[in-house]
PDB file of C-alpha atoms and ligand atoms in Angstrom:
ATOM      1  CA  UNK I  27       1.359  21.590   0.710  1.00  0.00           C
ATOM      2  CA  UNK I  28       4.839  20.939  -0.609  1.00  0.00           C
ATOM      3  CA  UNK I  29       6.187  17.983  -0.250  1.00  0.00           C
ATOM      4  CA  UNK I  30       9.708  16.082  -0.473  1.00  0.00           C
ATOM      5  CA  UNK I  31       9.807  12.279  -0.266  1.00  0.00           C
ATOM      6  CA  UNK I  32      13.599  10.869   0.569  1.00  0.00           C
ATOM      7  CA  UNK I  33      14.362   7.301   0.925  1.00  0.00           C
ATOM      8  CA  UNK I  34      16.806   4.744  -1.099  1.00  0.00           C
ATOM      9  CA  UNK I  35      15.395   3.323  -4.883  1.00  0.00           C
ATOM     10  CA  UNK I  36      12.745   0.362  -3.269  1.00  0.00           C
ATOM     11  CA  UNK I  37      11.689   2.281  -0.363  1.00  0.00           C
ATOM     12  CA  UNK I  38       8.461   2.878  -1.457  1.00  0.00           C
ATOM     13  CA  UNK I  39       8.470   6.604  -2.257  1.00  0.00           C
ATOM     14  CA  UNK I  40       6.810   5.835  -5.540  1.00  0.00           C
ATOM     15  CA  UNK I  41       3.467   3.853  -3.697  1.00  0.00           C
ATOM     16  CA  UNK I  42       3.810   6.811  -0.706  1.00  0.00           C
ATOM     17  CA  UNK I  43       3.256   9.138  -3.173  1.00  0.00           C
ATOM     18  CA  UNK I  44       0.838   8.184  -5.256  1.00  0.00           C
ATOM     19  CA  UNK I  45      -1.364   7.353  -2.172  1.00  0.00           C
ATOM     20  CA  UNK I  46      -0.841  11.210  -0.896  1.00  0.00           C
ATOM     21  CA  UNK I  47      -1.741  12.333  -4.472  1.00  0.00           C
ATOM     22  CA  UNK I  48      -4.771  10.591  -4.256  1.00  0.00           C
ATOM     23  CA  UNK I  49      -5.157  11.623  -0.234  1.00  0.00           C
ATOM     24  CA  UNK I  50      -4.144  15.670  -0.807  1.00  0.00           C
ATOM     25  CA  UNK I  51      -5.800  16.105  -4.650  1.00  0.00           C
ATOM     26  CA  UNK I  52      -1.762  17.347  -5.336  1.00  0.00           C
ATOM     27  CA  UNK I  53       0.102  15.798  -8.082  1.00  0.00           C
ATOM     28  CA  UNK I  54       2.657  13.635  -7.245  1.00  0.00           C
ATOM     29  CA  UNK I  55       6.101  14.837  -9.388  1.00  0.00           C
ATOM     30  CA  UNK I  56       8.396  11.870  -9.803  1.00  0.00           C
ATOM     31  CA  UNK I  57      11.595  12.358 -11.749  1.00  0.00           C
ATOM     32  CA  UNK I  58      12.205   8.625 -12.611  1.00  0.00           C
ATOM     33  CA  UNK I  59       8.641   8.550 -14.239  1.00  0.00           C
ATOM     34  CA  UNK I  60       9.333  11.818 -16.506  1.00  0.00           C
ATOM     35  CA  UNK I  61      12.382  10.543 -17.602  1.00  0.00           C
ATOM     36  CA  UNK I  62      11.095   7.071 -18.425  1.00  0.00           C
ATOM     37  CA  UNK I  63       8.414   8.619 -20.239  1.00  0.00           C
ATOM     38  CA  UNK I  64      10.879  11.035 -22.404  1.00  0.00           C
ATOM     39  CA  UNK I  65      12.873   7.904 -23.018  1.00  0.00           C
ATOM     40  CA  UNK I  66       9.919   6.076 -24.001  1.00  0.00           C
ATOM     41  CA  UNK I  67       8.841   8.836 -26.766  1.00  0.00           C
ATOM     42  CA  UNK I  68      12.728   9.005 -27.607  1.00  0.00           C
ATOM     43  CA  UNK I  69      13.075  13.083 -26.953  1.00  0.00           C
ATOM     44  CA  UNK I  70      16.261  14.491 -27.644  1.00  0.00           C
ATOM     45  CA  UNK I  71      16.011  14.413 -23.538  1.00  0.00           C
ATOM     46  CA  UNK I  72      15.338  10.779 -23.148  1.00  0.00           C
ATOM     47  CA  UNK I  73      17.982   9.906 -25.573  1.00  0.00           C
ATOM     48  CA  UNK I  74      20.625  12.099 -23.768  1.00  0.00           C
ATOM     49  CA  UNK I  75      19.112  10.548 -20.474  1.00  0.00           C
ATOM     50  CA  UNK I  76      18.984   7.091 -21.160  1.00  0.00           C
ATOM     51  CA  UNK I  77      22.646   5.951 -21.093  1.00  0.00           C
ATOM     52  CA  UNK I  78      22.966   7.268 -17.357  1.00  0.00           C
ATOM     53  CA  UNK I  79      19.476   5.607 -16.131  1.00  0.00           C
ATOM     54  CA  UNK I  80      20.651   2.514 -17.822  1.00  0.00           C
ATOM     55  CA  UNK I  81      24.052   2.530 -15.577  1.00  0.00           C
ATOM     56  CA  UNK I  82      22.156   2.997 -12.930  1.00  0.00           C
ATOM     57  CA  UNK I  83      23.811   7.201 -12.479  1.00  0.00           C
ATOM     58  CA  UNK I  84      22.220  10.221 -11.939  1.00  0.00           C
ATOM     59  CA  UNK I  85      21.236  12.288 -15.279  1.00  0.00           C
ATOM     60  CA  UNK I  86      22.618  15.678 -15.450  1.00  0.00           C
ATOM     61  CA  UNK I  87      21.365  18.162 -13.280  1.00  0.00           C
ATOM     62  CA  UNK I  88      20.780  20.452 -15.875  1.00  0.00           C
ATOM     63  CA  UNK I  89      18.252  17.633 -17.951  1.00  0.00           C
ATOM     64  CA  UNK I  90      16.667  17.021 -14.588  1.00  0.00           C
ATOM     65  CA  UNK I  91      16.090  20.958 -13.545  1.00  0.00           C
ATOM     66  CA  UNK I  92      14.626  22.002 -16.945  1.00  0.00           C
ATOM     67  CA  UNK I  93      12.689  19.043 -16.659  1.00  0.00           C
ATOM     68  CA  UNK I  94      11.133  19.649 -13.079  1.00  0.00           C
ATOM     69  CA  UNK I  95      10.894  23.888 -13.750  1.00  0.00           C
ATOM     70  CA  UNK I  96       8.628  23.058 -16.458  1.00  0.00           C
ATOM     71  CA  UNK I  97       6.209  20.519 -14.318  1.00  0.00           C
ATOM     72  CA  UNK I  98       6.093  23.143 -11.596  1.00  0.00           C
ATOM     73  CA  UNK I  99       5.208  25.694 -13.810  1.00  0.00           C
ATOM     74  CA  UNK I 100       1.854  23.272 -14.915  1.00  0.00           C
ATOM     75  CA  UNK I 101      -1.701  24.972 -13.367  1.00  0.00           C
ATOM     76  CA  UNK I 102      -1.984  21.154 -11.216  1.00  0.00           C
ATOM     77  CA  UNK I 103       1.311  22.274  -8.966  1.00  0.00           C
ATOM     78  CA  UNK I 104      -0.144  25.456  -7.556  1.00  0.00           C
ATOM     79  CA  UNK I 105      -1.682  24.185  -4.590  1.00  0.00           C
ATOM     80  CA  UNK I 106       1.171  21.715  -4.116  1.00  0.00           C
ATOM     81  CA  UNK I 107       2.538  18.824  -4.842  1.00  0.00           C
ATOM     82  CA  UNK I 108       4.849  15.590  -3.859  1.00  0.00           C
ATOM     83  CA  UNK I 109       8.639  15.228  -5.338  1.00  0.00           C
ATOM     84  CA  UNK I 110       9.026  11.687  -5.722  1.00  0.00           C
ATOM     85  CA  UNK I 111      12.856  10.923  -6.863  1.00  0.00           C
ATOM     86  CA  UNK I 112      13.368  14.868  -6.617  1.00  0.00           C
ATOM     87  CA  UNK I 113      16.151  16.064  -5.107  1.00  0.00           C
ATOM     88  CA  UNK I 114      18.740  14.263  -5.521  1.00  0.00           C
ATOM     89  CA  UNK I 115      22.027  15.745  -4.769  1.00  0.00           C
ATOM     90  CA  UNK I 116      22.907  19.204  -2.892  1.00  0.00           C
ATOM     91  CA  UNK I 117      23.028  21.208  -6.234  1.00  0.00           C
ATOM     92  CA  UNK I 118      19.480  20.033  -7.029  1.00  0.00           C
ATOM     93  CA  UNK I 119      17.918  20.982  -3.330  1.00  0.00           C
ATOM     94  CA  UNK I 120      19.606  24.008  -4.122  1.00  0.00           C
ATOM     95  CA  UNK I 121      18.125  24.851  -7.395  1.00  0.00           C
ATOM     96  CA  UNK I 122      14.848  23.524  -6.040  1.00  0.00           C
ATOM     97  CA  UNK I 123      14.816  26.420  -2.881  1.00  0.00           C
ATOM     98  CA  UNK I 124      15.846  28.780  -5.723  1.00  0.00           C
ATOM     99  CA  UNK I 125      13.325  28.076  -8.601  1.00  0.00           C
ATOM    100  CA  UNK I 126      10.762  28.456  -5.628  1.00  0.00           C
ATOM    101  CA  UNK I 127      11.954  31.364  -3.906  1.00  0.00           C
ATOM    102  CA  UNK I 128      11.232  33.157  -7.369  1.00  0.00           C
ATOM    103  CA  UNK I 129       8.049  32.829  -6.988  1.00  0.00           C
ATOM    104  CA  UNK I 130       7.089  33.441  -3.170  1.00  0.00           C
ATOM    105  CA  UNK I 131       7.052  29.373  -2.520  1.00  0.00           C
ATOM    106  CA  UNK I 132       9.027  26.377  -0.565  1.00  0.00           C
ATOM    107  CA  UNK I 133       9.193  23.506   0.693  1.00  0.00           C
ATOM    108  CA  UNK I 134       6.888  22.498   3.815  1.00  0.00           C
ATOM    109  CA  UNK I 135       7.872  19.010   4.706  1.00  0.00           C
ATOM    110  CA  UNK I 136      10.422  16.699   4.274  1.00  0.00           C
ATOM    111  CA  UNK I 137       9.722  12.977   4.849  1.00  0.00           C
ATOM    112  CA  UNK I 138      12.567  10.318   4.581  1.00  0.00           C
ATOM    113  CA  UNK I 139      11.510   6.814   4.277  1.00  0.00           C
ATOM    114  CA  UNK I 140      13.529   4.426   6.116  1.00  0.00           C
ATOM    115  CA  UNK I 141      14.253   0.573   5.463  1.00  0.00           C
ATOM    116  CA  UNK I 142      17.329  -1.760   6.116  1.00  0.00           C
ATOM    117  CA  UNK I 143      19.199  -2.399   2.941  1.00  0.00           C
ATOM    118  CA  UNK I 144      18.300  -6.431   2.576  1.00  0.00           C
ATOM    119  CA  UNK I 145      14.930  -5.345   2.600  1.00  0.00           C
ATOM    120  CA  UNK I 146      15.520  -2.826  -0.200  1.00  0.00           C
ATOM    121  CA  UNK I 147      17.507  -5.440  -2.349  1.00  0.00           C
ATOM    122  CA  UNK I 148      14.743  -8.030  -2.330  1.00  0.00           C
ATOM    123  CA  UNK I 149      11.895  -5.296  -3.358  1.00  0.00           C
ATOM    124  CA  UNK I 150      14.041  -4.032  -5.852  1.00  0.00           C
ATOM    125  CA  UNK I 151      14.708  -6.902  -7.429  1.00  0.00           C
ATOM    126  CA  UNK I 152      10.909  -8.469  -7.104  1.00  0.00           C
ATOM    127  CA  UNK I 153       9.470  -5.149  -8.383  1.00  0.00           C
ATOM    128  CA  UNK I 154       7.063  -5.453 -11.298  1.00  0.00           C
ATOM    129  CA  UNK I 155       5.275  -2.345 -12.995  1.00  0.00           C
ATOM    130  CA  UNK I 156       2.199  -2.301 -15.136  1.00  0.00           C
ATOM    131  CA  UNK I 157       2.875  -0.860 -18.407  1.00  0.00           C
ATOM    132  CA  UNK I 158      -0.677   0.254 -19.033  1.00  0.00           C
ATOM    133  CA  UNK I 159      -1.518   1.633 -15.404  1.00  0.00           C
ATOM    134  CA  UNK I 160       1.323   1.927 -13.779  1.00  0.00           C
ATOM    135  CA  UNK I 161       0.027  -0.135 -10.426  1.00  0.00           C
ATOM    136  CA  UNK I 162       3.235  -1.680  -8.574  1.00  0.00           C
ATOM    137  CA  UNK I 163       3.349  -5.085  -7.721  1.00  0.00           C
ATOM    138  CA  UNK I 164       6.306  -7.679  -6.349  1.00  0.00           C
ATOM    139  CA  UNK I 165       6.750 -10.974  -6.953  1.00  0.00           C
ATOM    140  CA  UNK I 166       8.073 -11.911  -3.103  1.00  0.00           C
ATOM    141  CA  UNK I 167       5.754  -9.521  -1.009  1.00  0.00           C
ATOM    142  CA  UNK I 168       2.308  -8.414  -3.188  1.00  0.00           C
ATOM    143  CA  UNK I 169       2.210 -11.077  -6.835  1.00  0.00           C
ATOM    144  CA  UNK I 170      -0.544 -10.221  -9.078  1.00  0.00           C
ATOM    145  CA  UNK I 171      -3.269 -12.945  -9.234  1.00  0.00           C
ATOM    146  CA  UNK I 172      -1.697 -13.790 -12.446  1.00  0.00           C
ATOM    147  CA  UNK I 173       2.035 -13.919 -13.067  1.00  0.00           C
ATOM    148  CA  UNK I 174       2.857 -10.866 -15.121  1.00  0.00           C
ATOM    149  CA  UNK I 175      -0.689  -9.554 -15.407  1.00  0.00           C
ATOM    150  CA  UNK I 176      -1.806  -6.530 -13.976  1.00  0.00           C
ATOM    151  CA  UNK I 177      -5.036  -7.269 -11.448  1.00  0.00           C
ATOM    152  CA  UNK I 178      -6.893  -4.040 -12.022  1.00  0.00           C
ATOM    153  CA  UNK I 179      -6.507  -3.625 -15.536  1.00  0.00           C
ATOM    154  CA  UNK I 180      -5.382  -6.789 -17.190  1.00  0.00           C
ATOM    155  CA  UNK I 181      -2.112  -5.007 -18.564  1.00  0.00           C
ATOM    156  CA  UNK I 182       1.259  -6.783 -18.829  1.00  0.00           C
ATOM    157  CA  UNK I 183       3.645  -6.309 -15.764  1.00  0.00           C
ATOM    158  CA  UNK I 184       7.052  -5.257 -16.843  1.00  0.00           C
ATOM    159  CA  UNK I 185      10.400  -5.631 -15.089  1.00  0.00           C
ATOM    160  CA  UNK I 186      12.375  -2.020 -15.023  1.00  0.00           C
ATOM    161  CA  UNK I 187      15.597  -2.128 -17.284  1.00  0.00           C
ATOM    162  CA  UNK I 188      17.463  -0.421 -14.234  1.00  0.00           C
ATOM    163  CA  UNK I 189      15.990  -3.550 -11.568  1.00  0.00           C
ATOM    164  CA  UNK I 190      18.585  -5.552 -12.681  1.00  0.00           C
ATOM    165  CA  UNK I 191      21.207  -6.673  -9.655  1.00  0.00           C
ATOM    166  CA  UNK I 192      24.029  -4.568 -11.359  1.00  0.00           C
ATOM    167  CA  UNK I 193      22.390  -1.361 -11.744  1.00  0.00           C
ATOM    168  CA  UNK I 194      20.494  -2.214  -8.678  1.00  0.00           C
ATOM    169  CA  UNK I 195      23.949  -2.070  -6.137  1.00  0.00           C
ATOM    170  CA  UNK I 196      24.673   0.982  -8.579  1.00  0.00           C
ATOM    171  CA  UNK I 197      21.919   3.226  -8.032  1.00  0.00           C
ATOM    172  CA  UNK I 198      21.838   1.928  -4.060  1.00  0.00           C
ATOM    173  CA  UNK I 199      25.289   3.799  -3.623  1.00  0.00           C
ATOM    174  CA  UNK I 200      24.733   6.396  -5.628  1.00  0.00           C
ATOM    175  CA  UNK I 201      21.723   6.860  -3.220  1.00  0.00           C
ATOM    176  CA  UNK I 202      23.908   6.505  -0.309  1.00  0.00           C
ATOM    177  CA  UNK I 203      26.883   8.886  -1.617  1.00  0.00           C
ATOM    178  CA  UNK I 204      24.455  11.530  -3.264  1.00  0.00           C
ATOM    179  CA  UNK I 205      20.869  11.460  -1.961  1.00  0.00           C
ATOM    180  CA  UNK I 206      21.397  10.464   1.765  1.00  0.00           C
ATOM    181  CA  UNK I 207      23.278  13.784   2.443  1.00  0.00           C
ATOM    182  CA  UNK I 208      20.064  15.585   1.835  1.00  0.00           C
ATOM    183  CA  UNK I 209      18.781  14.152   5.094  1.00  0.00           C
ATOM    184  CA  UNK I 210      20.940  16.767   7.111  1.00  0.00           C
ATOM    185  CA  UNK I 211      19.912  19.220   4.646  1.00  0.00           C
ATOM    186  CA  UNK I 212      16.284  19.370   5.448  1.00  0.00           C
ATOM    187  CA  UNK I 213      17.483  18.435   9.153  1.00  0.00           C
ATOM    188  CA  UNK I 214      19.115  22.147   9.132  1.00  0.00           C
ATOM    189  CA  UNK I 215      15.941  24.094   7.660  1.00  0.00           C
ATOM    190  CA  UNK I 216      13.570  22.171  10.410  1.00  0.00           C
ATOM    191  CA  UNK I 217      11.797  20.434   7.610  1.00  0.00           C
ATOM    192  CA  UNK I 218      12.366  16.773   8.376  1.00  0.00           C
ATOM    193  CA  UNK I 219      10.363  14.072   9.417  1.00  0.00           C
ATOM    194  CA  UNK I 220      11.798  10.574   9.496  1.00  0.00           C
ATOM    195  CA  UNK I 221       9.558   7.008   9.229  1.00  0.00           C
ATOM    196  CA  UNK I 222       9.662   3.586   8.958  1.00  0.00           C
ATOM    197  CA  UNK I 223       9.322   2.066   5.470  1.00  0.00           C
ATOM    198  CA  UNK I 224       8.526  -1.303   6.634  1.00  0.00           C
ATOM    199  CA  UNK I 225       5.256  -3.405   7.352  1.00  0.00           C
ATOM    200  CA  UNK I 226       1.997  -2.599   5.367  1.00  0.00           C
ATOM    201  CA  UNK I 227       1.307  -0.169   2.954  1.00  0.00           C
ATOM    202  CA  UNK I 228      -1.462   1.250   4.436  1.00  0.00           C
ATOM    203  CA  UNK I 229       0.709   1.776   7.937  1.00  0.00           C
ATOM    204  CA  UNK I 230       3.299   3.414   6.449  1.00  0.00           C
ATOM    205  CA  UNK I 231       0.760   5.839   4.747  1.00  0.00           C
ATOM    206  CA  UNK I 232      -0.589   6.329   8.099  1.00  0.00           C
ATOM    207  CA  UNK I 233       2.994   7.360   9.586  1.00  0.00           C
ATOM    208  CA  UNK I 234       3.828   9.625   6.495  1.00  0.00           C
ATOM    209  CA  UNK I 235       0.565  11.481   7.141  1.00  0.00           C
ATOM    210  CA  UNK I 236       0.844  12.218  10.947  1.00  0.00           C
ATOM    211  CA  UNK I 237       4.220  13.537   9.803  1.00  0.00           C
ATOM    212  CA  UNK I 238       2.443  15.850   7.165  1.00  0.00           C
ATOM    213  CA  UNK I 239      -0.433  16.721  10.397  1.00  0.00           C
ATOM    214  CA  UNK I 240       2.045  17.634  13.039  1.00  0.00           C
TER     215      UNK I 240
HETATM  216  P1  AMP J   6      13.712   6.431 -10.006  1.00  0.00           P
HETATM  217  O1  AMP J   6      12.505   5.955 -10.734  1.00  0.00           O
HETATM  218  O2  AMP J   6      13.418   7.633  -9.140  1.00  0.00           O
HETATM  219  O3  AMP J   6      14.408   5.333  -9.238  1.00  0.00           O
HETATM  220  O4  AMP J   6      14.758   6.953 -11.110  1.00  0.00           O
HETATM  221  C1  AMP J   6      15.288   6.078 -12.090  1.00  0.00           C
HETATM  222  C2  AMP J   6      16.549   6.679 -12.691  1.00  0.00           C
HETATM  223  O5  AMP J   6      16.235   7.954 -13.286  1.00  0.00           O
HETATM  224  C3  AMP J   6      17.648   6.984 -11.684  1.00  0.00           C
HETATM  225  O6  AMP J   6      18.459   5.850 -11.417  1.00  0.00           O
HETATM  226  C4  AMP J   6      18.406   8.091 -12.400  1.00  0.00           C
HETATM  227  O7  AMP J   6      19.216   7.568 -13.450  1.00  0.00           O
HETATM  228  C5  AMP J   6      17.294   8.884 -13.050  1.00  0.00           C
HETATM  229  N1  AMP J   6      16.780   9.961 -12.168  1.00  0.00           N
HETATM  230  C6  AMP J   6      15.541  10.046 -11.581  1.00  0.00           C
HETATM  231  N2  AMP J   6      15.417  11.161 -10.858  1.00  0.00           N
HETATM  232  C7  AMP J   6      16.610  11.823 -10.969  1.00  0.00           C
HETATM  233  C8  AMP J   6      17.117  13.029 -10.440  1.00  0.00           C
HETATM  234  N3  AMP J   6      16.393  13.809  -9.619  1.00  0.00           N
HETATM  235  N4  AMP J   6      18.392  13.381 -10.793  1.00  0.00           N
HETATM  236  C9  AMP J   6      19.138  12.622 -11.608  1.00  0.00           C
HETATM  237  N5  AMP J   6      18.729  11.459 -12.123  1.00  0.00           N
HETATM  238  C10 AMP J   6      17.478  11.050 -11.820  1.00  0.00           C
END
């Protein structure tokens, strides 16, 4: 199955998806992560990248497309997979329908994740990410045991250079001004499904997957 996951930065997507990944056996593509990790190696991609994720903007299109072409193209994306982050303006759910109408393929579902914007403000800010694992944690709703260590594997927890209340109100209208438009763009194609982000984890799983059923 292929899979789009909308919502605002904090609304979960990332956790969503992993848990599907680990639910469907199909990889779960996030954008964000790719980038970070290109940034991380410091690529002639991450360098070009970084500036924009730093301001809390979108990178260009054309970094993000050549970028997601090549994941698709990986043997682990043939039976599916989840877009976590992925579209995220019109020209990019545009591209997307294109690169995979060359090859006999779209998308199935699209599931937006809905929470108020308070809520998304405090998780954003309280988010904490394991640098050796990459398990999620936040310091107002789910703390590790220990503060800045990782329960499951003891790494250190890191605070995202973009989780910073600047970039934070930044990338929250971007989302609103870019992103949210693609709501009524898998509205038209009969490919949206709309839940609630809040409440437990393991609830909101349960709503994204009778989506993915019906
Ligand atoms: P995320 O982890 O999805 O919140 O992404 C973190 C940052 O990476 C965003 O604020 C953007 O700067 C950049 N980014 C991630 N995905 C995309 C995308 N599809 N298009 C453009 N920029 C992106």
């Amino acid at each position: 199955m292929r899979i789009v996951l909308l919502g605002a930065p904090g609304s979960g997507k990332g956790t969503q998806a992993k848990l599907l990944m680990e639910q469907r056996g199909i990889p779960q593509i996030s954008t964000g992560d790719l980038l970070r990790a290109a940034v991380s190696a410091k690529t002639a991609l991450g360098l070009k990248a970084k500036a924009a994720m730093d301001a809390g903007e979108l990178v260009s299109d054309e970094i993000v497309l050549g970028m997601v072409r090549e994941r698709l193209a990986e043997p682990d994306a043939e039976r599916g997979f989840i877009l976590d982050g992925f579209p995220r303006n019109g020209a990019q759910a545009a591209a997307l329908d294109a690169l995979l109408a060359e090859i006999g393929q779209d998308i199935d579902r699209a599931v937006h994740i809905q929470v108020a914007f308070d809520e998304l403000l405090k998780r954003l800010t309280g988010r904490r990410t394991c640098t050796q694992c990459g398990a999620l944690y936040n310091v107002y709703f789910s703390p590790p045991r220990q503060e800045g260590v990782c329960d499951r594997c003891g790494g250190t927890l890191m605070h995202r250079d973009d989780d910073n209340e600047q970039t934070i109100s930044r990338r929250l209208r971007v989302y609103q001004e870019q992103t949210q438009p693609l709501v009524d763009y898998y509205q038209a194609q009969g490919k949206l499904a709309t839940v609630s982000g809040s409440g437990e984890v393991a609830d909101i799983l349960r709503r994204v997957s009778e989506t993915l059923s019906a």
